[in-house]
PDB file of C-alpha atoms in Angstrom:
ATOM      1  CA  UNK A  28     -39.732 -24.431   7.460  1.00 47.00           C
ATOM      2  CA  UNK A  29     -41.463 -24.814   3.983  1.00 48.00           C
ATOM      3  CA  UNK A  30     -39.519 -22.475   1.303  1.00 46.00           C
ATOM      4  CA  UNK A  31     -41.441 -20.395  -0.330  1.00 46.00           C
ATOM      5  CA  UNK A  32     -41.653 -20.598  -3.884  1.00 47.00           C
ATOM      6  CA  UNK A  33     -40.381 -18.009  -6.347  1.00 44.00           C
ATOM      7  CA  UNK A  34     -43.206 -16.790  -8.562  1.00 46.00           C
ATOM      8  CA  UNK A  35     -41.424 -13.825  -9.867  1.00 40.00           C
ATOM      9  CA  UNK A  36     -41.465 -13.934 -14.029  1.00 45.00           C
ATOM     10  CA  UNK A  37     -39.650 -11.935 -16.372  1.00 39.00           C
ATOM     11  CA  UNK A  38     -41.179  -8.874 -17.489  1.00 47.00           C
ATOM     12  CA  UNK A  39     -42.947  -9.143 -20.316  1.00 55.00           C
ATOM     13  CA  UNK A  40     -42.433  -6.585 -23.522  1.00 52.00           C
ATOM     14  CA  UNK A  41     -44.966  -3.898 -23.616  1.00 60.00           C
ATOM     15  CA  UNK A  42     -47.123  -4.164 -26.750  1.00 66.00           C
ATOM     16  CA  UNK A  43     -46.435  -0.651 -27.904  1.00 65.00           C
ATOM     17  CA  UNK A  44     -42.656  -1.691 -27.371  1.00 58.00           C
ATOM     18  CA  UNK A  45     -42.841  -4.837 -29.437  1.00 66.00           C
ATOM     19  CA  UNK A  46     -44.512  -2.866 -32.127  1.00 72.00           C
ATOM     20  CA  UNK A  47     -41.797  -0.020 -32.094  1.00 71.00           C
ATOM     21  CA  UNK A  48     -39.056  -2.980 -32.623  1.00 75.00           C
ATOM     22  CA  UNK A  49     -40.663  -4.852 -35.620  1.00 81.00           C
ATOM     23  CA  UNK A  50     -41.075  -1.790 -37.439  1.00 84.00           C
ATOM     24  CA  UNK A  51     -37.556  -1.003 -37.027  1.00 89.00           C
ATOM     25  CA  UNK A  52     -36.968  -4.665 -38.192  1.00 91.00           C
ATOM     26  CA  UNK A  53     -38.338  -4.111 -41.219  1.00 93.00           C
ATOM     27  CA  UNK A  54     -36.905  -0.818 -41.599  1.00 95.00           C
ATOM     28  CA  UNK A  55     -33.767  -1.943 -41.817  1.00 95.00           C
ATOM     29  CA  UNK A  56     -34.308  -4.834 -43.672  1.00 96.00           C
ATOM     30  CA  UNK A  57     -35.950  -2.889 -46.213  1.00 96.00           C
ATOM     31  CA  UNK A  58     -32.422  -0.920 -45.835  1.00 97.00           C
ATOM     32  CA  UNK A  59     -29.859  -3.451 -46.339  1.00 97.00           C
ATOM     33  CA  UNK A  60     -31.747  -4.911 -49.102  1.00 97.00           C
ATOM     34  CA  UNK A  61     -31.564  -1.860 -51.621  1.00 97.00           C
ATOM     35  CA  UNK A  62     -27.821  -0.918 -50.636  1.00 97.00           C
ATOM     36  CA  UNK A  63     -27.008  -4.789 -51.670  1.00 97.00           C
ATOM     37  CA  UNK A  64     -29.355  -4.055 -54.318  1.00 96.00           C
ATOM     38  CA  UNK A  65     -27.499  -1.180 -55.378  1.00 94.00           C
ATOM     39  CA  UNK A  66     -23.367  -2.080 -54.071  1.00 93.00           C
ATOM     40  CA  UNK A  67     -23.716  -5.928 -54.031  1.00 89.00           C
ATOM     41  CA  UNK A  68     -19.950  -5.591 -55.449  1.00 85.00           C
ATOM     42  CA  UNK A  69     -18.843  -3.419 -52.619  1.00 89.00           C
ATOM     43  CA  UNK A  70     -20.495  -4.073 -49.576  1.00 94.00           C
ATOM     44  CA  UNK A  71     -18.611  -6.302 -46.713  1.00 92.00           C
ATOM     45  CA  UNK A  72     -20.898  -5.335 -44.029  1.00 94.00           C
ATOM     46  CA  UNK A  73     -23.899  -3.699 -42.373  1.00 97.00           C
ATOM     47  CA  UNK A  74     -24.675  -3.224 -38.788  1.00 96.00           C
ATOM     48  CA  UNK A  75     -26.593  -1.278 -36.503  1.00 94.00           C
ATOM     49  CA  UNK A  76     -24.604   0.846 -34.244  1.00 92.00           C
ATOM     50  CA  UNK A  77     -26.143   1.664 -30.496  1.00 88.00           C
ATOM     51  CA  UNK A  78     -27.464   5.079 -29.558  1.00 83.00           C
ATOM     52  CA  UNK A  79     -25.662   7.987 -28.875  1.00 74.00           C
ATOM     53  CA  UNK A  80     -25.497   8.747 -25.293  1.00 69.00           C
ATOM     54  CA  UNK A  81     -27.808  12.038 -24.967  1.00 62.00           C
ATOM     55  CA  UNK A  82     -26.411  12.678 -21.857  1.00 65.00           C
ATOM     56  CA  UNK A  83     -22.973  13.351 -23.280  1.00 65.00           C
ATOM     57  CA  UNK A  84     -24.537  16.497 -25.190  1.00 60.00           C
ATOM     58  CA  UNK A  85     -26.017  18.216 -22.871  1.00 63.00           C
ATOM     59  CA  UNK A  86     -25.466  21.725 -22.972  1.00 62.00           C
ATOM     60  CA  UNK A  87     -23.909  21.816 -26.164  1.00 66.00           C
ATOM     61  CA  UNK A  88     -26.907  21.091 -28.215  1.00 62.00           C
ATOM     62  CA  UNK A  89     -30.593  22.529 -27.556  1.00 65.00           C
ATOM     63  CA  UNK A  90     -33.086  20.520 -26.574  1.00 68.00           C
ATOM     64  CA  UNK A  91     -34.376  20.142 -29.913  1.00 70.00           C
ATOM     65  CA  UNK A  92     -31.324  18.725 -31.662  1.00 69.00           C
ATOM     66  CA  UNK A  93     -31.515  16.704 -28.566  1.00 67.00           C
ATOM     67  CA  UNK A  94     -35.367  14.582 -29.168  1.00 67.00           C
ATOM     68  CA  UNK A  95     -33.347  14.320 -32.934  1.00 73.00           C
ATOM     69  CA  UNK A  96     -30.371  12.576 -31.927  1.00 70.00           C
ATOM     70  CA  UNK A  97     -32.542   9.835 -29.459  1.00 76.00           C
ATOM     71  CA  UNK A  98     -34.465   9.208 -32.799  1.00 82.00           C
ATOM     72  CA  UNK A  99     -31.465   8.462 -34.609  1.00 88.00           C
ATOM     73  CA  UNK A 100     -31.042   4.814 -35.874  1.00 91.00           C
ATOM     74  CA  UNK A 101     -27.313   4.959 -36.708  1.00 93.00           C
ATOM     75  CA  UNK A 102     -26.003   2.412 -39.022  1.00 96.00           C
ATOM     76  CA  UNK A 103     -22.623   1.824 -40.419  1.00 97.00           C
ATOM     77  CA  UNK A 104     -22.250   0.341 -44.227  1.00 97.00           C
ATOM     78  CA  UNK A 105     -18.446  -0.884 -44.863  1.00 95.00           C
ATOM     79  CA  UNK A 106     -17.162  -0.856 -48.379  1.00 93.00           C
ATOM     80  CA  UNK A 107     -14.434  -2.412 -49.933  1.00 90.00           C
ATOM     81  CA  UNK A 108     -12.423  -0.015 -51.858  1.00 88.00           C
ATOM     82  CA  UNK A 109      -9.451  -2.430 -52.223  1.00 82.00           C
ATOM     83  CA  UNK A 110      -9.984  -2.570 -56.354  1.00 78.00           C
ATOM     84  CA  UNK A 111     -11.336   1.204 -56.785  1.00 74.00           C
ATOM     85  CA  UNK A 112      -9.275   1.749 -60.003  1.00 72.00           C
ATOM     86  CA  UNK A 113     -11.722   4.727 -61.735  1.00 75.00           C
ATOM     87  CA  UNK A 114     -11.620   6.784 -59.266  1.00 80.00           C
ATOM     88  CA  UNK A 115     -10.198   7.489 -56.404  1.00 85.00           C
ATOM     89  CA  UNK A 116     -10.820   5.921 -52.564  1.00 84.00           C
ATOM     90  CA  UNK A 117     -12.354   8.562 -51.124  1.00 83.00           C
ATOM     91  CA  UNK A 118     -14.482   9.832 -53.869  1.00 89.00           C
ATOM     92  CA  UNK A 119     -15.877   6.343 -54.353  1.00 89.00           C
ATOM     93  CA  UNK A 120     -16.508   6.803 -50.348  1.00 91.00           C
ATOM     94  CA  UNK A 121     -18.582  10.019 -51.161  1.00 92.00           C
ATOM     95  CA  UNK A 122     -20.213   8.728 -53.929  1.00 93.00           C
ATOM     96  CA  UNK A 123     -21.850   5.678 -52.118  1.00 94.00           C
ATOM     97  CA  UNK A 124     -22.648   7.535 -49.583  1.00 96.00           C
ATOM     98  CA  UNK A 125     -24.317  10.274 -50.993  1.00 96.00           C
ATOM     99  CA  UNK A 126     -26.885   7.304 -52.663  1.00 97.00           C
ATOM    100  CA  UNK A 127     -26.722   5.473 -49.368  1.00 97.00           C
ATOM    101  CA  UNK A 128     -28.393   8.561 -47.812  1.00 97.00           C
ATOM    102  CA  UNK A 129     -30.798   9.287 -50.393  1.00 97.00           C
ATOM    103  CA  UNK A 130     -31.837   5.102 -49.554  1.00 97.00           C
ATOM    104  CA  UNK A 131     -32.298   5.840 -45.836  1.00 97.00           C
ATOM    105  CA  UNK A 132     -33.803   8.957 -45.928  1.00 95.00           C
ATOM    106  CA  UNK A 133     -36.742   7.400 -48.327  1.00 96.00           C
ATOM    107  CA  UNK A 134     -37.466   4.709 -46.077  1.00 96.00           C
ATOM    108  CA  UNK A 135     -36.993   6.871 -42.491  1.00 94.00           C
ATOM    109  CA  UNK A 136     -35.453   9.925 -41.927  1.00 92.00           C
ATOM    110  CA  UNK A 137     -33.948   8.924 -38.385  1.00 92.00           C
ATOM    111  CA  UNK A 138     -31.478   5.972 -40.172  1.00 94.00           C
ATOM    112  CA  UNK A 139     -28.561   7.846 -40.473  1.00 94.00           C
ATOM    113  CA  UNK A 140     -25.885   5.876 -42.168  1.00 96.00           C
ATOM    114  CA  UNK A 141     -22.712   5.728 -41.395  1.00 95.00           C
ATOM    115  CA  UNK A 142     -20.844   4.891 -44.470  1.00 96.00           C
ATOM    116  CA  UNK A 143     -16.503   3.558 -43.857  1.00 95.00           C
ATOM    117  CA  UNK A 144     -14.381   2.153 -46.577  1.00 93.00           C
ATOM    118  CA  UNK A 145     -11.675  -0.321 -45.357  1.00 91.00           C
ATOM    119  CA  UNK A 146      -8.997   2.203 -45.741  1.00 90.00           C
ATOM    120  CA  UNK A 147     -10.595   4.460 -43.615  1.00 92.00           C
ATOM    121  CA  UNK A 148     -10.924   1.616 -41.266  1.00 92.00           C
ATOM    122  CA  UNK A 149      -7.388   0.810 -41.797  1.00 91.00           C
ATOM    123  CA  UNK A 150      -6.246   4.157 -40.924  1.00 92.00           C
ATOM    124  CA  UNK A 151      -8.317   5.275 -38.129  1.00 92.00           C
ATOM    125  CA  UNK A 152      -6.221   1.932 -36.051  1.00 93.00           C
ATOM    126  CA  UNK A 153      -2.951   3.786 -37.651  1.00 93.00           C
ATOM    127  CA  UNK A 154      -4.386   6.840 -35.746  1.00 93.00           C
ATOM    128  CA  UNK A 155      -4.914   4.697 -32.712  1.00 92.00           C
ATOM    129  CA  UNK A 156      -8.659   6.009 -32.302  1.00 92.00           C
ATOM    130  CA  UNK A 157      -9.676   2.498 -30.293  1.00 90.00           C
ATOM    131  CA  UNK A 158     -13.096   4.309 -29.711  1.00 90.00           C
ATOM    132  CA  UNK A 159     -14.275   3.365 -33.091  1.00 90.00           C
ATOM    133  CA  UNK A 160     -13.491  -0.101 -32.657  1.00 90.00           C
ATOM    134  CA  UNK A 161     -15.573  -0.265 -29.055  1.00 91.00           C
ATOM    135  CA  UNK A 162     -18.163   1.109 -31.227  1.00 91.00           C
ATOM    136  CA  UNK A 163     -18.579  -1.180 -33.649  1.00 92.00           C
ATOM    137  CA  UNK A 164     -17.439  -4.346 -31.488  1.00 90.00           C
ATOM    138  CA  UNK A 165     -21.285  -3.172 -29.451  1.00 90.00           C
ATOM    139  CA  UNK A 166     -23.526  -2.991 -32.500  1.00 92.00           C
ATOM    140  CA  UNK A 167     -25.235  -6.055 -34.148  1.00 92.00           C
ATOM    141  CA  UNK A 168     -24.400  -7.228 -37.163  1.00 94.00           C
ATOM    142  CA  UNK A 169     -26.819  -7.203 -40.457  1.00 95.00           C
ATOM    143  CA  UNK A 170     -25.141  -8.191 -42.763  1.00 96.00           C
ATOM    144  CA  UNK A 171     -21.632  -9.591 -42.897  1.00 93.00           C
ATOM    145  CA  UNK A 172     -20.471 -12.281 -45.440  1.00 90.00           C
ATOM    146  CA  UNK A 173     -17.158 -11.993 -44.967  1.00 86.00           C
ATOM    147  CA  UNK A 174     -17.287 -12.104 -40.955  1.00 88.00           C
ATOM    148  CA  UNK A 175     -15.346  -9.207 -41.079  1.00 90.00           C
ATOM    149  CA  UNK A 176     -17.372  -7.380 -38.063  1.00 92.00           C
ATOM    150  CA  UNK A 177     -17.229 -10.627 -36.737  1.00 91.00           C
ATOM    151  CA  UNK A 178     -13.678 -10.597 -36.794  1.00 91.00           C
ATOM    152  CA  UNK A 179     -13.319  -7.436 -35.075  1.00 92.00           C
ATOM    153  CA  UNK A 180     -16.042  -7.923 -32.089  1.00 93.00           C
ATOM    154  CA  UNK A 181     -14.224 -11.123 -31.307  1.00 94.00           C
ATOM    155  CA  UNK A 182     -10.538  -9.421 -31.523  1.00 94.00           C
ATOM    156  CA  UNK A 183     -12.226  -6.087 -29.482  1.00 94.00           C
ATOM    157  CA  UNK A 184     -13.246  -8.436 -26.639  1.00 95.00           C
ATOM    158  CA  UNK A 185     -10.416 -10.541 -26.525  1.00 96.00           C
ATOM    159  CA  UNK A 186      -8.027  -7.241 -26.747  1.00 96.00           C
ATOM    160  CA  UNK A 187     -10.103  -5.858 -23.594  1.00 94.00           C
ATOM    161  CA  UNK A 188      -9.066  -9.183 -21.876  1.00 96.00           C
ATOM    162  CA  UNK A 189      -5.691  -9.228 -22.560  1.00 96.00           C
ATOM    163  CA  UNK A 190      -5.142  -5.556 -21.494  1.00 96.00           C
ATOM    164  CA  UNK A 191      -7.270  -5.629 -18.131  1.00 94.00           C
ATOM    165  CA  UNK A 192      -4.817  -7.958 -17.170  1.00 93.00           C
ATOM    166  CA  UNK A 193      -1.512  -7.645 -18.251  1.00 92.00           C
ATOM    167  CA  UNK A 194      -1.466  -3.722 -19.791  1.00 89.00           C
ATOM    168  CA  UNK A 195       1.699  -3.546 -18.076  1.00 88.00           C
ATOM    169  CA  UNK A 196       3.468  -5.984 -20.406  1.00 89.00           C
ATOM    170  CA  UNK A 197       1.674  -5.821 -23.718  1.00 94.00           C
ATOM    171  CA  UNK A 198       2.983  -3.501 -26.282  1.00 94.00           C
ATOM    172  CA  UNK A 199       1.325  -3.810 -29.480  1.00 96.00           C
ATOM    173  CA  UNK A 200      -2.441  -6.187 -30.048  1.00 97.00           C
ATOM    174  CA  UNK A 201      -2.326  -6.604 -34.316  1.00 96.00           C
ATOM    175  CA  UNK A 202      -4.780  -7.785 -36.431  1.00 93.00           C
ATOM    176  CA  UNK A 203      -3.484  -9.995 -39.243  1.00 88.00           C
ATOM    177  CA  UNK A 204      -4.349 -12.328 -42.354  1.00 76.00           C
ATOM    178  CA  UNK A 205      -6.573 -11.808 -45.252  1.00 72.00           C
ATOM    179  CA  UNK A 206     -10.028 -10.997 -43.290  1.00 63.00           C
ATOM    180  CA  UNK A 207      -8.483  -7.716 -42.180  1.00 67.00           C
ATOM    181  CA  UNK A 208      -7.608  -6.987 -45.878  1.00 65.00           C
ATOM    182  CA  UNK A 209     -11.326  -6.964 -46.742  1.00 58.00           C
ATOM    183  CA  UNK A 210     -10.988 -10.111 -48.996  1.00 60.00           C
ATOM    184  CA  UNK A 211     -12.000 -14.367 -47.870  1.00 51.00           C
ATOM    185  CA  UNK A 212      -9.146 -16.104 -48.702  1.00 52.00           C
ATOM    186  CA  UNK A 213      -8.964 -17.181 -45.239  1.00 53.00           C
ATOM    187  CA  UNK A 214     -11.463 -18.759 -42.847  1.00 63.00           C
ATOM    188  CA  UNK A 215      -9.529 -18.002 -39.782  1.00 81.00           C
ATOM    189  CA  UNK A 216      -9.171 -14.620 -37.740  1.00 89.00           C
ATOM    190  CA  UNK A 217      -5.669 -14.116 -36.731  1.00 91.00           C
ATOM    191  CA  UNK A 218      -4.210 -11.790 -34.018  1.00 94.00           C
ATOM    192  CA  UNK A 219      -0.594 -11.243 -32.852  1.00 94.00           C
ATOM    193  CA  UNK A 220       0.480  -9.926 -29.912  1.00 95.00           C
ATOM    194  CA  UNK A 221       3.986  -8.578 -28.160  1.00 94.00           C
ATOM    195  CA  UNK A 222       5.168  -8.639 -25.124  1.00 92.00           C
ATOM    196  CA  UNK A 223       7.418  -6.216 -23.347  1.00 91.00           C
ATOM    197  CA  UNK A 224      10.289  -8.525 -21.962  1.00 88.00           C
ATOM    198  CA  UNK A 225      12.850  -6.667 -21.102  1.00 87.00           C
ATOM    199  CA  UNK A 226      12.651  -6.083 -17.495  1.00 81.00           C
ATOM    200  CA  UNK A 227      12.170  -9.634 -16.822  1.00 76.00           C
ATOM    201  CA  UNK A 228      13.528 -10.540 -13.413  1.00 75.00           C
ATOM    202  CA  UNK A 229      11.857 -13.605 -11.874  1.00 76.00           C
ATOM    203  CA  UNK A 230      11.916 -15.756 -14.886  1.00 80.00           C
ATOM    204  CA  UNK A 231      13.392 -16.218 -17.907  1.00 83.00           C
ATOM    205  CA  UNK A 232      12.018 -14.457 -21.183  1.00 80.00           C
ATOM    206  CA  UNK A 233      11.639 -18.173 -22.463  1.00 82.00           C
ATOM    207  CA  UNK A 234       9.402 -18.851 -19.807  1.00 87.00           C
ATOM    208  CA  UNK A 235       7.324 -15.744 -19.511  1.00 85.00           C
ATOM    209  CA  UNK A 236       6.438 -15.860 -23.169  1.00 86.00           C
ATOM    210  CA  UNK A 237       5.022 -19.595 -22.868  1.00 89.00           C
ATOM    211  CA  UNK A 238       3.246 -18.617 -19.365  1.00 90.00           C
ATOM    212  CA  UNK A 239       1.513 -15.439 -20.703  1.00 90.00           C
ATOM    213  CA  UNK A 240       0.934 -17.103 -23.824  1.00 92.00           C
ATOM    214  CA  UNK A 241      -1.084 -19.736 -22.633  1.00 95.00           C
ATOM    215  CA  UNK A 242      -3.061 -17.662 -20.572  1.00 96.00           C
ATOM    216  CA  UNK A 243      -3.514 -15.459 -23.287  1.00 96.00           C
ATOM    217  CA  UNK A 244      -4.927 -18.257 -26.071  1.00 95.00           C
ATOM    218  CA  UNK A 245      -7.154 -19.220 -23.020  1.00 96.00           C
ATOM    219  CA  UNK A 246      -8.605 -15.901 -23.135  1.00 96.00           C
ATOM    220  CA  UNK A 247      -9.031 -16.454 -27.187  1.00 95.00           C
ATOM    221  CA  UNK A 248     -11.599 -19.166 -26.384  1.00 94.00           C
ATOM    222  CA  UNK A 249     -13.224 -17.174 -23.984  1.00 95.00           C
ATOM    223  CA  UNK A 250     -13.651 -14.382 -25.961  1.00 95.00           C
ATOM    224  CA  UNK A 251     -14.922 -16.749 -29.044  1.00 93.00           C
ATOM    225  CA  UNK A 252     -17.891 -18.403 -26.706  1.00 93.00           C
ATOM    226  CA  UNK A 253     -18.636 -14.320 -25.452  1.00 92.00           C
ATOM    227  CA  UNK A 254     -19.110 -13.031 -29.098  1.00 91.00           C
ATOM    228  CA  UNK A 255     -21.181 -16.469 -30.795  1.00 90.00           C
ATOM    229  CA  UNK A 256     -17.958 -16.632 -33.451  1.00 87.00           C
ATOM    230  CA  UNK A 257     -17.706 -19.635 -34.919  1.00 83.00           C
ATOM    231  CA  UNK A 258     -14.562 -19.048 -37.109  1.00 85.00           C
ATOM    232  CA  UNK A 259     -10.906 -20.037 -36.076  1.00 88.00           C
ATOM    233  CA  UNK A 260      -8.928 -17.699 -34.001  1.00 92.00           C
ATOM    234  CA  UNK A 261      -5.325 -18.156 -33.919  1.00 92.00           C
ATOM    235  CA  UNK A 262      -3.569 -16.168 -31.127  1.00 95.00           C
ATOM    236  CA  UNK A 263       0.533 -15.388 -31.961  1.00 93.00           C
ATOM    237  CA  UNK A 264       2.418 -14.302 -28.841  1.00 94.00           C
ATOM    238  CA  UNK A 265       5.625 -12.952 -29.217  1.00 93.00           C
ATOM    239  CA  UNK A 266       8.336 -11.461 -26.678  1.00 91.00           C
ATOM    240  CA  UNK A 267       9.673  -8.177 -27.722  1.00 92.00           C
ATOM    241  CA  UNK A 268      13.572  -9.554 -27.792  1.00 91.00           C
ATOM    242  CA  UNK A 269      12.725 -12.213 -29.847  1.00 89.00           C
ATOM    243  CA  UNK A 270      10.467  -9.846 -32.357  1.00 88.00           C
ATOM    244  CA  UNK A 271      13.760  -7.457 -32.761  1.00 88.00           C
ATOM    245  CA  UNK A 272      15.975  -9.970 -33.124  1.00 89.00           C
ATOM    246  CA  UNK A 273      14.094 -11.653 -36.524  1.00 86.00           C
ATOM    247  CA  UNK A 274      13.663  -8.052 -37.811  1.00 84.00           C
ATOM    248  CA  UNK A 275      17.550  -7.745 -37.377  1.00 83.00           C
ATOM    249  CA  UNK A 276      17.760 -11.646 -38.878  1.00 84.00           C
ATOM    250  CA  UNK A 277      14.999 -10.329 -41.982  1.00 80.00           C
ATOM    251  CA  UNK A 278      12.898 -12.407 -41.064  1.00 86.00           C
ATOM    252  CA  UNK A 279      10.426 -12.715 -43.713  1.00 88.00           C
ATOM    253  CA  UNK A 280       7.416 -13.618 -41.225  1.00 86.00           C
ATOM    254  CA  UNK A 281       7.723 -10.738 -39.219  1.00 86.00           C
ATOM    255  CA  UNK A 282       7.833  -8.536 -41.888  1.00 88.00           C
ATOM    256  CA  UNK A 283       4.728  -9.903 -43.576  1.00 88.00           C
ATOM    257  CA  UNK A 284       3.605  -9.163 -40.318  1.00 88.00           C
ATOM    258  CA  UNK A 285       4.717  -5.527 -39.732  1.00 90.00           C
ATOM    259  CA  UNK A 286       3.902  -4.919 -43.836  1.00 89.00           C
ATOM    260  CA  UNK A 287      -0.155  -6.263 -43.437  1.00 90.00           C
ATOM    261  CA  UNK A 288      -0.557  -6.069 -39.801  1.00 92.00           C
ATOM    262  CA  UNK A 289      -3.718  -3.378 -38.605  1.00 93.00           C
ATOM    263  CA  UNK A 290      -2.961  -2.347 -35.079  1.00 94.00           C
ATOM    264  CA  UNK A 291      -5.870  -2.737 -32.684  1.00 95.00           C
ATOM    265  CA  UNK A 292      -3.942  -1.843 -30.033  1.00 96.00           C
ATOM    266  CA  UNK A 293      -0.083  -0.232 -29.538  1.00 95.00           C
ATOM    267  CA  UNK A 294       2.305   1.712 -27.083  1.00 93.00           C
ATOM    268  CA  UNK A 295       4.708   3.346 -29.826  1.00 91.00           C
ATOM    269  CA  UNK A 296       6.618  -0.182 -30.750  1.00 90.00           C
ATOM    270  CA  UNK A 297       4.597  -1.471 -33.730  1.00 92.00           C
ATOM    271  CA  UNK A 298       3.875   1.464 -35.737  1.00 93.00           C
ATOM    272  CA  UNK A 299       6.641   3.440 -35.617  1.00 92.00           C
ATOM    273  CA  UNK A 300       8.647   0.002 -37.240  1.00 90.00           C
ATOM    274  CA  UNK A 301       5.640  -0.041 -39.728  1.00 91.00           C
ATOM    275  CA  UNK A 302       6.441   3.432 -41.106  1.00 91.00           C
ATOM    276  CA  UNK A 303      10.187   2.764 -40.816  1.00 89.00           C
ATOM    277  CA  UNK A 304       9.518  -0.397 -43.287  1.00 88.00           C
ATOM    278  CA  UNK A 305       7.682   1.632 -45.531  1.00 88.00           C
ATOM    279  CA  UNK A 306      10.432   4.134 -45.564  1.00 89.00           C
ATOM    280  CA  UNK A 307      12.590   1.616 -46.624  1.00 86.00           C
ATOM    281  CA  UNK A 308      14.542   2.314 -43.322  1.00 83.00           C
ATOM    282  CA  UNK A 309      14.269  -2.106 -42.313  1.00 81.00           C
ATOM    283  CA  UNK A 310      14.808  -3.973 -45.265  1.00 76.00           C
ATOM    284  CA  UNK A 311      13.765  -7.176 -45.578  1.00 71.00           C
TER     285      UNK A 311
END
């Protein structure tokens, strides 16, 4: 019996749809060009975030505010506030983003930026609000010379990895190095990770920490092919033991570590030692 061919095609775009998405194009092109225009100095990256879920605010906004927030184009502008010497962090945050605004609302009123210095960044990982992270790890990238947002989609997926399948054992998933800093002194991304060892039964801790570590770099190179990154990722996996016994030892890596490191990702172990260092509770 003959098989019968397939002759189903792919959808084409609607017209109207095309139209819609070229405009928005140039909107935002339009966009990114006067911020860099105007912040070439501070700007580290621009991206469009997706949509806000209407769904989610039903019933607690009228219908109204509702057709608004579908319109929305919501873009986030990151700034690098690591030399802000005149004034202070967050009033150079307020004042960029008051302009920003002013930009977006000449060229359409429904790009609503969204506008995060690295501190800010920095701190909402301190405050372990992950959500943020998802958020940005979705959007698409529009400008981003320092592959910072490149950095963190590839570290987001890779984190999701690790934790869907061994949540049980991980404790802390930190971002570390020089791209997390906001500056390019490095072309790699680097991420650490540690391991909860100590209810080991059915091997030793030498040999866990090889066996999950391998399967964990693995998932590094997955993760790199998923997200298009073309920049070195360098996966550190360390067993919890070993991690307590070089901050006993002073260990100068692992307090570089615990001094720069931005956690993407912790169950009370990492930043409770980070505050403790900056206390001046672990010495090095």
């Amino acid at each position: 019996m003959a098989k019968e061919k397939n002759n189903s095609k792919v959808p084409e775009i609607p017209e109207e749809m095309k139209k819609k998405f070229d405009a928005l194009k140039v909107k935002l092109e339009t966009f990114k060009k006067k911020v860099l225009e105007k912040f070439d100095k501070y700007i580290i990256g621009i991206e469009l975030l997706p949509p806000e879920n209407p769904e989610k605010l039903k019933g607690q906004v009228s219908e109204q505010e509702l057709e608004k927030i579908k319109n929305e184009i919501n873009v986030l502008v990151l700034v690098d506030d690591s030399d802000s010497e005149k004034m202070s962090k967050f009033e150079l945050k307020n004042k960029l983003a008051t302009i920003i605004d002013k930009i977006a609302e000449e060229i359409d009123k429904n790009i609503k930026p969204e506008t995060m210095i690295l501190t800010e960044l920095r701190e909402v990982c301190f405050d372990a609000k992950y959500e943020i992270l998802d958020m940005i790890a979705l959007g698409a990238p529009l400008y981003d010379p320092k592959d910072l947002i490149a950095a963190l989609k590839v570290s987001n997926v890779h984190r999701s990895m690790v934790l869907k399948k061994f949540e049980k054992y991980v404790v802390s998933y930190v971002a570390v190095g020089s791209l997390f800093r906001g500056d390019a002194k490095s072309h790699d991304i680097d991420v650490a990770i540690i391991i909860d060892d100590t209810d080991v039964k059915k091997m030793s801790r030498g040999e866990l920490r090889d066996k999950l570590g391998a399967i964990i770099r693995s998932m590094g190179y997955e993760a790199a092919s998923i997200t298009g990154v073309k920049k070195e990722f360098h996966i550190q996996v360390y067993i919890l033991t070993d991690f307590w016994e070089g901050l006993k030892e002073a260990n100068p890596v692992f307090f570089t570590f615990l001094r720069d490191g931005v956690p993407l990702y912790d169950r009370g172990v990492f930043m409770p030692w980070k505050l403790l260092l900056e206390m001046g509770r672990i010495r090095p």
